[in-house]
Short mmCIF file of C-alpha atoms and ligand atoms in Angstrom, two decimals:
data_model
loop_
_atom_site.label_atom_id
_atom_site.label_comp_id
_atom_site.label_asym_id
_atom_site.label_seq_id
_atom_site.Cartn_x
_atom_site.Cartn_y
_atom_site.Cartn_z
CA UNK A 1 114.99 103.60 110.52
CA UNK A 2 111.44 102.29 110.62
CA UNK A 3 110.01 99.38 112.60
CA UNK A 4 106.65 97.64 112.66
CA UNK A 5 103.63 98.13 114.91
CA UNK A 6 102.71 94.44 115.15
CA UNK A 7 106.26 93.12 115.44
CA UNK A 8 108.24 91.31 112.81
CA UNK A 9 107.33 88.00 111.17
CA UNK A 10 110.92 86.91 110.57
CA UNK A 11 110.43 87.24 106.82
CA UNK A 12 110.63 90.97 106.40
CA UNK A 13 113.59 93.05 107.48
CA UNK A 14 113.23 94.12 111.10
CA UNK A 15 114.20 97.68 110.23
CA UNK A 16 113.76 99.51 106.96
CA UNK A 17 114.67 102.88 105.54
CA UNK A 18 112.11 105.62 104.91
CA UNK A 19 112.07 105.03 101.14
CA UNK A 20 111.23 101.35 101.68
CA UNK A 21 108.52 102.19 104.23
CA UNK A 22 106.76 104.60 101.88
CA UNK A 23 106.93 102.37 98.81
CA UNK A 24 105.83 99.26 100.76
CA UNK A 25 103.54 100.62 103.47
CA UNK A 26 102.14 97.35 104.80
CA UNK A 27 104.36 95.65 107.34
CA UNK A 28 104.34 92.14 108.89
CA UNK A 29 101.00 90.81 110.14
CA UNK A 30 99.22 93.78 108.53
CA UNK A 31 101.05 96.29 110.72
CA UNK A 32 102.28 99.77 109.89
CA UNK A 33 105.74 101.32 109.82
CA UNK A 34 106.72 103.75 112.54
CA UNK A 35 109.99 105.56 113.19
CA UNK A 36 112.25 103.68 115.58
CA UNK A 37 113.13 106.94 117.28
CA UNK A 38 111.58 110.37 117.06
CA UNK A 39 114.00 113.27 116.87
CA UNK A 40 113.74 116.02 119.50
CA UNK A 41 112.86 119.62 118.94
CA UNK A 42 113.83 121.84 121.86
CA UNK A 43 113.01 125.41 122.79
CA UNK A 44 116.04 126.68 120.96
CA UNK A 45 114.79 125.05 117.77
CA UNK A 46 111.42 126.75 118.23
CA UNK A 47 113.05 130.09 118.99
CA UNK A 48 115.17 129.90 115.83
CA UNK A 49 112.11 128.81 113.85
CA UNK A 50 110.45 132.18 114.51
CA UNK A 51 112.94 133.62 112.00
CA UNK A 52 112.14 131.02 109.34
CA UNK A 53 109.41 130.37 106.82
CA UNK A 54 107.29 127.25 106.47
CA UNK A 55 109.49 125.61 103.86
CA UNK A 56 112.65 126.16 105.89
CA UNK A 57 111.09 124.73 109.04
CA UNK A 58 109.86 121.73 107.05
CA UNK A 59 113.35 121.07 105.72
CA UNK A 60 114.83 121.46 109.23
CA UNK A 61 112.44 118.88 110.67
CA UNK A 62 112.95 116.48 107.77
CA UNK A 63 116.68 116.79 108.35
CA UNK A 64 116.22 115.81 112.00
CA UNK A 65 114.50 112.62 110.82
CA UNK A 66 117.56 111.85 108.70
CA UNK A 67 115.59 109.98 106.04
CA UNK A 68 117.19 108.43 102.96
CA UNK A 69 115.98 111.05 100.47
CA UNK A 70 118.42 113.56 98.99
CA UNK A 71 118.14 117.10 100.22
CA UNK A 72 117.70 118.41 96.67
CA UNK A 73 114.61 116.22 96.26
CA UNK A 74 113.18 117.35 99.59
CA UNK A 75 113.72 120.95 98.50
CA UNK A 76 111.82 120.36 95.28
CA UNK A 77 109.06 118.63 97.24
CA UNK A 78 108.55 121.50 99.68
CA UNK A 79 108.72 124.07 96.90
CA UNK A 80 105.24 122.80 95.97
CA UNK A 81 103.99 124.86 98.92
CA UNK A 82 104.65 127.86 96.66
CA UNK A 83 101.45 126.89 94.80
CA UNK A 84 99.34 127.44 97.92
CA UNK A 85 97.33 130.65 98.37
CA UNK A 86 99.55 132.73 100.58
CA UNK A 87 103.21 133.26 101.33
CA UNK A 88 102.55 131.13 104.37
CA UNK A 89 100.72 127.96 103.33
CA UNK A 90 99.13 127.74 106.80
CA UNK A 91 97.89 131.09 108.12
CA UNK A 92 97.02 131.17 111.83
CA UNK A 93 93.88 133.23 112.34
CA UNK A 94 92.54 134.44 115.69
CA UNK A 95 88.79 133.89 116.16
CA UNK A 96 88.45 134.33 119.92
CA UNK A 97 90.63 135.78 122.61
CA UNK A 98 92.34 132.44 123.23
CA UNK A 99 91.36 130.50 120.11
CA UNK A 100 93.28 130.33 116.85
CA UNK A 101 92.55 128.54 113.61
CA UNK A 102 95.36 126.81 111.78
CA UNK A 103 94.00 127.04 108.22
CA UNK A 104 95.35 123.96 106.49
CA UNK A 105 93.22 124.11 103.35
CA UNK A 106 94.98 126.63 101.11
CA UNK A 107 96.36 124.02 98.70
CA UNK A 108 95.18 123.12 95.20
CA UNK A 109 92.25 120.87 96.25
CA UNK A 110 91.05 123.05 99.14
CA UNK A 111 91.47 120.49 101.94
CA UNK A 112 94.30 119.76 104.36
CA UNK A 113 95.22 116.53 102.57
CA UNK A 114 97.30 118.70 100.22
CA UNK A 115 99.63 119.63 103.08
CA UNK A 116 101.13 116.15 103.03
CA UNK A 117 100.19 114.79 99.64
CA UNK A 118 101.73 117.58 97.58
CA UNK A 119 105.32 117.02 98.80
CA UNK A 120 104.78 113.28 99.35
CA UNK A 121 103.72 112.75 95.72
CA UNK A 122 106.93 114.31 94.49
CA UNK A 123 109.07 112.14 96.75
CA UNK A 124 107.25 108.93 95.87
CA UNK A 125 107.59 109.53 92.15
CA UNK A 126 111.28 110.34 92.64
CA UNK A 127 111.95 107.06 94.45
CA UNK A 128 110.02 105.11 91.80
CA UNK A 129 112.05 106.71 89.00
CA UNK A 130 115.28 106.03 90.81
CA UNK A 131 114.34 102.37 91.14
CA UNK A 132 113.18 102.37 87.53
CA UNK A 133 110.07 100.63 88.82
CA UNK A 134 106.41 101.31 88.06
CA UNK A 135 104.04 101.59 90.99
CA UNK A 136 100.30 101.43 91.32
CA UNK A 137 98.94 103.61 94.10
CA UNK A 138 95.61 102.50 95.48
CA UNK A 139 93.66 105.16 97.32
CA UNK A 140 90.32 104.93 99.10
CA UNK A 141 88.70 108.24 99.83
CA UNK A 142 85.81 109.64 101.79
CA UNK A 143 86.13 112.74 99.63
CA UNK A 144 89.31 114.72 100.23
CA UNK A 145 92.12 112.18 99.95
CA UNK A 146 91.01 111.32 96.41
CA UNK A 147 91.27 114.77 94.83
CA UNK A 148 94.53 115.49 96.67
CA UNK A 149 96.06 112.16 95.62
CA UNK A 150 95.01 112.56 91.99
CA UNK A 151 96.24 116.14 91.88
CA UNK A 152 99.68 115.31 93.24
CA UNK A 153 100.26 112.27 91.00
CA UNK A 154 98.70 113.51 87.75
CA UNK A 155 101.19 112.80 84.96
CA UNK A 156 103.96 111.86 87.41
CA UNK A 157 106.47 109.38 86.07
CA UNK A 158 106.43 105.70 87.12
CA UNK A 159 103.17 106.12 89.03
CA UNK A 160 99.63 105.02 88.24
CA UNK A 161 96.75 105.81 90.58
CA UNK A 162 93.48 103.98 91.07
CA UNK A 163 91.17 105.89 93.37
CA UNK A 164 88.05 104.41 95.01
CA UNK A 165 85.31 106.65 96.37
CA UNK A 166 81.92 105.82 97.89
CA UNK A 167 79.28 106.83 95.35
CA UNK A 168 76.96 109.36 96.96
CA UNK A 169 79.28 109.64 99.97
CA UNK A 170 81.12 112.74 98.76
CA UNK A 171 80.04 116.26 97.89
CA UNK A 172 79.53 117.25 94.22
CA UNK A 173 82.64 119.40 94.36
CA UNK A 174 84.77 116.55 95.72
CA UNK A 175 83.38 114.14 93.12
CA UNK A 176 83.94 116.60 90.29
CA UNK A 177 87.49 117.22 91.47
CA UNK A 178 88.08 113.50 90.94
CA UNK A 179 86.07 112.57 87.88
CA UNK A 180 87.35 115.51 85.80
CA UNK A 181 91.03 114.72 86.48
CA UNK A 182 92.92 114.55 83.23
CA UNK A 183 96.16 112.65 83.90
CA UNK A 184 96.43 109.53 81.70
CA UNK A 185 97.94 107.66 84.66
CA UNK A 186 94.78 108.09 86.77
CA UNK A 187 91.69 105.92 87.23
CA UNK A 188 88.74 106.98 89.38
CA UNK A 189 86.11 104.42 90.40
CA UNK A 190 82.87 104.93 92.31
CA UNK A 191 81.96 102.09 94.71
CA UNK A 192 78.46 101.10 95.76
CA UNK A 193 78.86 101.44 99.54
CA UNK A 194 80.32 103.76 102.17
CA UNK A 195 83.88 104.83 102.96
CA UNK A 196 84.61 101.83 105.17
CA UNK A 197 83.54 99.60 102.27
CA UNK A 198 85.93 101.45 99.97
CA UNK A 199 88.76 101.26 102.50
CA UNK A 200 88.12 97.56 103.14
CA UNK A 201 88.07 96.87 99.42
CA UNK A 202 91.44 98.55 99.21
CA UNK A 203 92.82 96.50 102.11
CA UNK A 204 91.52 93.30 100.50
CA UNK A 205 93.23 94.19 97.23
CA UNK A 206 96.49 94.97 99.01
CA UNK A 207 96.35 91.50 100.57
CA UNK A 208 95.15 89.62 97.45
CA UNK A 209 97.61 87.08 96.05
CA UNK A 210 95.99 86.80 92.64
CA UNK A 211 96.05 90.56 92.28
CA UNK A 212 99.70 90.65 93.30
CA UNK A 213 100.52 87.94 90.74
CA UNK A 214 98.81 89.82 87.94
CA UNK A 215 100.72 92.95 88.86
CA UNK A 216 103.97 91.04 88.94
CA UNK A 217 103.35 89.79 85.42
CA UNK A 218 103.12 93.40 84.32
CA UNK A 219 106.10 94.36 86.47
CA UNK A 220 104.10 96.81 88.57
CA UNK A 221 104.42 97.10 92.33
CA UNK A 222 101.70 98.17 94.70
CA UNK A 223 101.81 101.04 97.12
CA UNK A 224 99.27 103.18 98.99
CA UNK A 225 98.85 106.88 99.58
CA UNK A 226 96.38 106.74 102.48
CA UNK A 227 97.59 108.03 105.80
CA UNK A 228 98.76 104.51 106.68
CA UNK A 229 101.75 105.67 104.64
CA UNK A 230 104.32 107.28 106.92
CA UNK A 231 105.39 109.50 104.03
CA UNK A 232 102.22 111.46 104.70
CA UNK A 233 102.46 111.46 108.48
CA UNK A 234 105.92 113.04 108.47
CA UNK A 235 104.50 116.15 106.76
CA UNK A 236 101.58 116.23 109.20
CA UNK A 237 103.89 116.82 112.15
CA UNK A 238 105.18 120.06 110.75
CA UNK A 239 102.12 122.30 110.63
CA UNK A 240 101.48 121.67 114.33
CA UNK A 241 104.98 122.91 115.06
CA UNK A 242 104.43 125.85 112.76
CA UNK A 243 101.23 126.81 114.60
CA UNK A 244 103.25 127.14 117.79
CA UNK A 245 105.88 129.18 116.01
CA UNK A 246 103.10 131.47 114.71
CA UNK A 247 101.75 131.88 118.26
CA UNK A 248 105.23 132.89 119.37
CA UNK A 249 105.58 135.33 116.48
CA UNK A 250 102.21 136.88 117.25
CA UNK A 251 103.22 137.20 120.95
CA UNK A 252 100.29 135.03 122.06
CA UNK A 253 102.48 133.02 124.38
CA UNK A 254 106.10 132.94 125.42
CA UNK A 255 108.63 130.26 124.64
CA UNK A 256 107.88 127.01 126.46
CA UNK A 257 104.31 127.90 127.44
CA UNK A 258 101.78 125.26 126.52
CA UNK A 259 98.73 125.24 124.27
CA UNK A 260 95.84 122.95 123.39
CA UNK A 261 95.86 121.39 119.95
CA UNK A 262 92.34 120.60 118.72
CA UNK A 263 91.98 118.13 115.84
CA UNK A 264 88.85 117.02 113.95
CA UNK A 265 89.58 113.33 113.51
CA UNK A 266 88.70 110.46 111.21
CA UNK A 267 91.54 108.20 110.22
CA UNK A 268 93.66 109.88 112.94
CA UNK A 269 96.55 110.96 110.71
CA UNK A 270 96.28 114.59 111.65
CA UNK A 271 96.02 113.76 115.36
CA UNK A 272 98.94 111.35 115.10
CA UNK A 273 101.02 114.17 113.63
CA UNK A 274 100.16 116.25 116.70
CA UNK A 275 101.02 113.33 119.00
CA UNK A 276 104.42 112.90 117.39
CA UNK A 277 105.02 116.67 117.56
CA UNK A 278 104.21 116.54 121.29
CA UNK A 279 106.58 113.61 121.80
CA UNK A 280 109.29 115.45 119.91
CA UNK A 281 109.03 118.30 122.41
CA UNK A 282 106.40 120.70 121.12
CA UNK A 283 104.74 122.21 124.24
CA UNK A 284 101.28 120.77 123.68
CA UNK A 285 99.27 120.57 126.91
CA UNK A 286 96.90 118.04 125.40
CA UNK A 287 95.51 117.00 122.05
CA UNK A 288 91.75 117.49 122.05
CA UNK A 289 90.05 115.13 119.63
CA UNK A 290 86.75 116.05 118.01
CA UNK A 291 84.73 113.32 116.33
CA UNK A 292 81.22 113.37 114.91
CA UNK A 293 78.46 110.95 115.96
CA UNK A 294 80.58 108.12 114.57
CA UNK A 295 82.19 108.54 117.97
CA UNK A 296 84.43 105.50 118.08
CA UNK A 297 87.50 107.62 118.86
CA UNK A 298 85.67 109.41 121.66
CA UNK A 299 84.73 106.04 123.18
CA UNK A 300 88.31 104.84 122.95
CA UNK A 301 89.75 107.92 124.61
CA UNK A 302 87.06 108.36 127.28
CA UNK A 303 86.18 104.71 128.05
CA UNK A 304 89.09 102.70 126.71
CA UNK A 305 86.84 100.70 124.42
CA UNK A 306 87.09 100.24 120.69
CA UNK A 307 83.80 98.55 119.94
CA UNK A 308 82.49 97.94 116.45
CA UNK A 309 79.76 95.55 117.60
CA UNK A 310 76.26 96.86 116.94
CA UNK A 311 77.67 99.90 115.27
CA UNK A 312 76.82 101.15 111.84
CA UNK A 313 78.49 103.93 110.00
CA UNK A 314 76.27 107.01 110.12
CA UNK A 315 76.20 109.68 107.44
CA UNK A 316 76.93 113.12 108.84
CA UNK A 317 77.64 116.62 107.61
CA UNK A 318 81.35 115.98 108.26
CA UNK A 319 81.82 113.02 105.87
CA UNK A 320 85.63 113.00 106.03
CA UNK A 321 85.18 111.94 109.65
CA UNK A 322 82.59 109.24 108.91
CA UNK A 323 84.95 106.42 109.76
CA UNK A 324 84.72 103.49 112.15
CA UNK A 325 88.04 101.81 111.50
CA UNK A 326 90.54 104.52 112.20
CA UNK A 327 93.87 103.26 110.89
CA UNK A 328 96.37 105.49 112.63
CA UNK A 329 95.16 104.70 116.14
CA UNK A 330 97.34 101.63 115.73
CA UNK A 331 100.48 103.75 115.74
CA UNK A 332 99.53 105.29 119.08
CA UNK A 333 98.70 101.86 120.55
CA UNK A 334 102.11 100.62 119.46
CA UNK A 335 103.84 103.65 120.88
CA UNK A 336 102.06 103.38 124.23
CA UNK A 337 101.82 99.63 124.77
CA UNK A 338 104.38 97.98 122.48
CA UNK A 339 104.17 95.64 119.49
CA UNK A 340 102.90 92.50 121.25
CA UNK A 341 99.96 94.22 122.86
CA UNK A 342 99.27 96.27 119.73
CA UNK A 343 99.11 93.11 117.63
CA UNK A 344 96.81 91.50 120.19
CA UNK A 345 94.40 94.45 120.11
CA UNK A 346 94.39 94.65 116.31
CA UNK A 347 93.63 90.92 116.11
CA UNK A 348 90.84 91.24 118.65
CA UNK A 349 89.38 94.04 116.60
CA UNK A 350 89.49 91.91 113.49
CA UNK A 351 88.16 88.72 115.07
CA UNK A 352 85.83 90.01 117.80
CA UNK A 353 85.11 93.55 116.54
CA UNK A 354 86.23 94.77 119.94
CA UNK A 355 89.15 95.52 122.22
CA UNK A 356 89.37 97.00 125.67
CA UNK A 357 92.21 98.90 127.31
CA UNK A 358 93.09 98.17 130.92
CA UNK A 359 92.64 101.03 133.40
CA UNK A 360 96.37 101.65 133.36
CA UNK A 361 96.47 101.72 129.60
CA UNK A 362 93.58 104.15 129.45
CA UNK A 363 95.27 106.45 131.95
CA UNK A 364 98.35 106.42 129.75
CA UNK A 365 96.30 107.39 126.69
CA UNK A 366 94.54 110.19 128.56
CA UNK A 367 97.86 111.83 129.38
CA UNK A 368 97.98 112.99 125.78
CA UNK A 369 94.39 112.95 124.56
CA UNK A 370 90.91 114.08 125.55
CA UNK A 371 87.95 113.61 123.24
CA UNK A 372 84.37 114.61 122.65
CA UNK A 373 81.94 114.18 119.80
CA UNK A 374 79.86 116.78 118.07
CA UNK A 375 76.52 116.21 116.33
CA UNK A 376 75.41 117.94 113.13
CA UNK A 377 73.08 120.36 114.92
CA UNK A 378 75.86 121.66 117.15
CA UNK A 379 78.20 121.94 114.17
CA UNK A 380 75.68 123.87 112.09
CA UNK A 381 74.87 126.25 114.93
CA UNK A 382 78.59 126.85 115.31
CA UNK A 383 78.97 127.59 111.60
CA UNK A 384 76.18 130.14 111.79
CA UNK A 385 77.44 131.74 114.97
CA UNK A 386 80.89 132.32 113.51
CA UNK A 387 79.58 133.38 110.11
CA UNK A 388 77.67 136.12 111.96
CA UNK A 389 81.05 137.25 113.30
CA UNK A 390 82.58 137.08 109.81
CA UNK A 391 84.53 133.88 110.14
CA UNK A 392 83.60 131.07 107.74
CA UNK A 393 84.43 127.53 108.82
CA UNK A 394 83.56 124.24 107.18
CA UNK A 395 81.49 121.52 108.95
CA UNK A 396 84.58 119.48 109.97
CA UNK A 397 86.30 122.47 111.50
CA UNK A 398 83.09 123.32 113.34
CA UNK A 399 83.19 120.04 115.30
CA UNK A 400 86.30 121.38 117.01
CA UNK A 401 84.32 124.07 118.78
CA UNK A 402 82.63 121.39 120.85
CA UNK A 403 86.05 120.23 122.00
CA UNK A 404 87.04 123.82 122.72
CA UNK A 405 83.85 124.35 124.77
CA UNK A 406 83.92 121.07 126.71
CA UNK A 407 87.46 119.79 127.11
CA UNK A 408 89.74 122.62 128.18
CA UNK A 409 90.86 122.55 131.78
CA UNK A 410 93.41 125.35 131.75
CA UNK A 411 93.41 128.95 130.73
CA UNK A 412 95.86 128.70 127.84
CA UNK A 413 95.59 129.30 124.09
CA UNK A 414 94.01 126.70 121.82
CA UNK A 415 94.77 126.04 118.17
CA UNK A 416 92.23 124.20 116.09
CA UNK A 417 92.97 122.61 112.76
CA UNK A 418 90.74 123.81 109.96
CA UNK A 419 90.77 120.95 107.52
CA UNK A 420 88.71 122.13 104.56
CA UNK A 421 87.53 125.22 102.78
CA UNK A 422 83.78 125.84 103.03
CA UNK A 423 83.45 125.48 99.23
CA UNK A 424 83.79 121.69 99.49
CA UNK A 425 80.67 121.41 101.65
CA UNK A 426 78.51 124.26 100.41
CA UNK A 427 75.05 122.59 100.82
CA UNK A 428 75.67 121.98 104.54
CA UNK A 429 76.98 125.52 104.87
CA UNK A 430 73.81 126.95 103.36
CA UNK A 431 71.62 124.70 105.56
CA UNK A 432 73.48 126.10 108.55
CA UNK A 433 73.16 129.73 107.48
CA UNK A 434 69.50 129.45 106.43
CA UNK A 435 68.62 127.09 109.30
CA UNK A 436 66.84 124.77 106.90
CA UNK A 437 67.18 121.17 105.73
CA UNK A 438 66.65 121.71 102.03
CA UNK A 439 68.63 119.61 99.60
CA UNK A 440 70.71 122.13 97.69
CA UNK A 441 73.03 121.20 94.87
CA UNK A 442 76.60 122.32 95.42
CA UNK A 443 76.26 124.82 92.60
CA UNK A 444 73.21 126.53 94.08
CA UNK A 445 74.67 126.43 97.59
CA UNK A 446 78.00 127.92 96.52
CA UNK A 447 76.14 130.85 95.01
CA UNK A 448 73.87 131.16 98.06
CA UNK A 449 76.77 131.31 100.51
CA UNK A 450 78.76 133.58 98.29
CA UNK A 451 75.89 136.06 98.20
CA UNK A 452 74.76 135.92 101.78
CA UNK A 453 78.26 135.99 103.34
CA UNK A 454 79.86 138.22 100.68
CA UNK A 455 82.66 135.79 99.94
CA UNK A 456 84.19 134.86 96.60
CA UNK A 457 84.07 131.35 95.19
CA UNK A 458 87.61 130.43 94.09
CA UNK A 459 88.03 130.12 90.33
CA UNK A 460 89.24 126.51 90.63
CA UNK A 461 85.91 125.54 92.23
CA UNK A 462 83.73 127.39 89.72
CA UNK A 463 85.64 125.87 86.83
CA UNK A 464 84.79 122.31 87.98
CA UNK A 465 81.21 122.63 86.80
CA UNK A 466 82.30 123.33 83.23
CA UNK A 467 84.83 120.53 82.93
CA UNK A 468 84.28 117.32 81.02
CA UNK A 469 83.57 114.20 83.11
CA UNK A 470 86.30 111.70 82.26
CA UNK A 471 85.61 108.94 84.79
CA UNK A 472 82.02 107.75 85.07
CA UNK A 473 82.25 104.19 86.41
CA UNK A 474 80.32 103.19 89.52
CA UNK A 475 80.71 99.49 90.28
CA UNK A 476 80.12 96.76 92.84
CA UNK A 477 83.04 96.02 95.17
CA UNK A 478 83.49 92.58 93.60
CA UNK A 479 84.35 94.15 90.26
CA UNK A 480 87.20 96.32 91.54
CA UNK A 481 90.08 93.96 90.93
CA UNK A 482 89.01 93.32 87.36
CA UNK A 483 88.47 97.00 86.67
CA UNK A 484 91.89 98.01 87.94
CA UNK A 485 93.66 95.23 86.08
CA UNK A 486 92.05 96.42 82.86
CA UNK A 487 93.24 99.96 83.56
CA UNK A 488 96.89 99.00 84.09
CA UNK A 489 96.94 96.89 80.96
C1 PLP B 501 90.69 113.78 106.15
C2 PLP B 501 89.89 114.83 106.80
C3 PLP B 501 89.66 114.82 108.19
C4 PLP B 501 90.15 113.71 109.08
O1 PLP B 501 91.55 113.69 109.17
P1 PLP B 501 92.29 112.37 109.69
O2 PLP B 501 93.73 112.68 109.56
O3 PLP B 501 91.86 111.26 108.79
O4 PLP B 501 91.85 112.16 111.10
C5 PLP B 501 88.95 115.86 108.74
N1 PLP B 501 88.46 116.86 107.97
C6 PLP B 501 88.64 116.88 106.64
C7 PLP B 501 88.02 117.98 105.86
C8 PLP B 501 89.36 115.88 106.00
O5 PLP B 501 89.53 115.92 104.68
#
């Protein structure tokens, strides 16, 4: 069963099933749903897992959660991992003696969002069909959630998707992945503003009464596919477990020995998955958080302050981490300090743009997390350094090397999450390799990297440049409600 991070308002049910939590992701007082209890995975589970493949381990963990979705549907959902590049959707690649990369980007849209959104999309559409209810999914994207959401829901029954992206805030490849999407049930809208503007616009819509009334008239319910939706988080626990299983299989450590999990973080969904995996029993020594110069998470974890005052969102070469309001932090605050305190902090953030942990609370947080931030120069140098040694990493993944360099205290293996393929951020890649600041188009940069590093551009990326643009609206935030209502009519 699922409970709420800000406590219950006496109007909603105090506990809900998984299917309810994923279809109706916003809880009382604007809170989020979290599992009442986390299942345990013990060493025996991990030992047995070394004989299993990714899909089997996923089904085992889902079974431990005992969610109200039929096993046959879960099986269909995880079979979507068959469309990923390799037999194993998440290869673990060694890049240093004690450093391994968990490559999470081998899905259809070349970023780790596919890991959760592919199976989640299937489940959501199944529940909607079963209820015989149409749903509108609102998604705000800084570049990777959008393509992955559109891909998973394209032509799915009982689902319509409206996807908001910050115009100019994504790469050409990411934008093309969205605006060339064919499904008739999809609407893609560019917003004048940054990602926080897009996410806030989405939150405002989710809370808007007039919008809700219009939807009701048309008998459409609202849902969301951002990582506030626990249906995504549940799938983000699994690849952390699988990384450990891969380390065991490759004889890099023995059963029960600990490792560092390094996560490049924005909205904190990936890191939350690691936190839950640790709580469930995965031998994680600590979760090392890498942020970029939008270092709000680093400040929280090192100083106990979440301070939006005098802060502006800065554009970096890791745009998927250009976030100041990091939604999933709330789930950790709830887990550590309880609903009353969590609600208090979230209200302080809303009203005063600020909250502060006590020393005791900070100590509690630091038992599980350390954090550091990485600027663009460091990230680009890292990209070049590893390219020289024949490993290509994208600018988000590169921020993790700062965490690897600065935060480890013990001599144990580290796994870092690689969250995107280099092809999504080719201009930055070429700047890093050429050590210049020229403004390349994605097309030129893809070719440049391909030639200088002798690597193939995947067909799906090349094909984007030939496709017809089907969504070309860029609008002011105030126009969003109207635009979406027109689409669903
Ligand atoms: C979404 C994303 C991130 C941030 O992940 P969160 O779960 O939001 O913290 C990092 N890198 C890439 C490439 C992403 O797409």
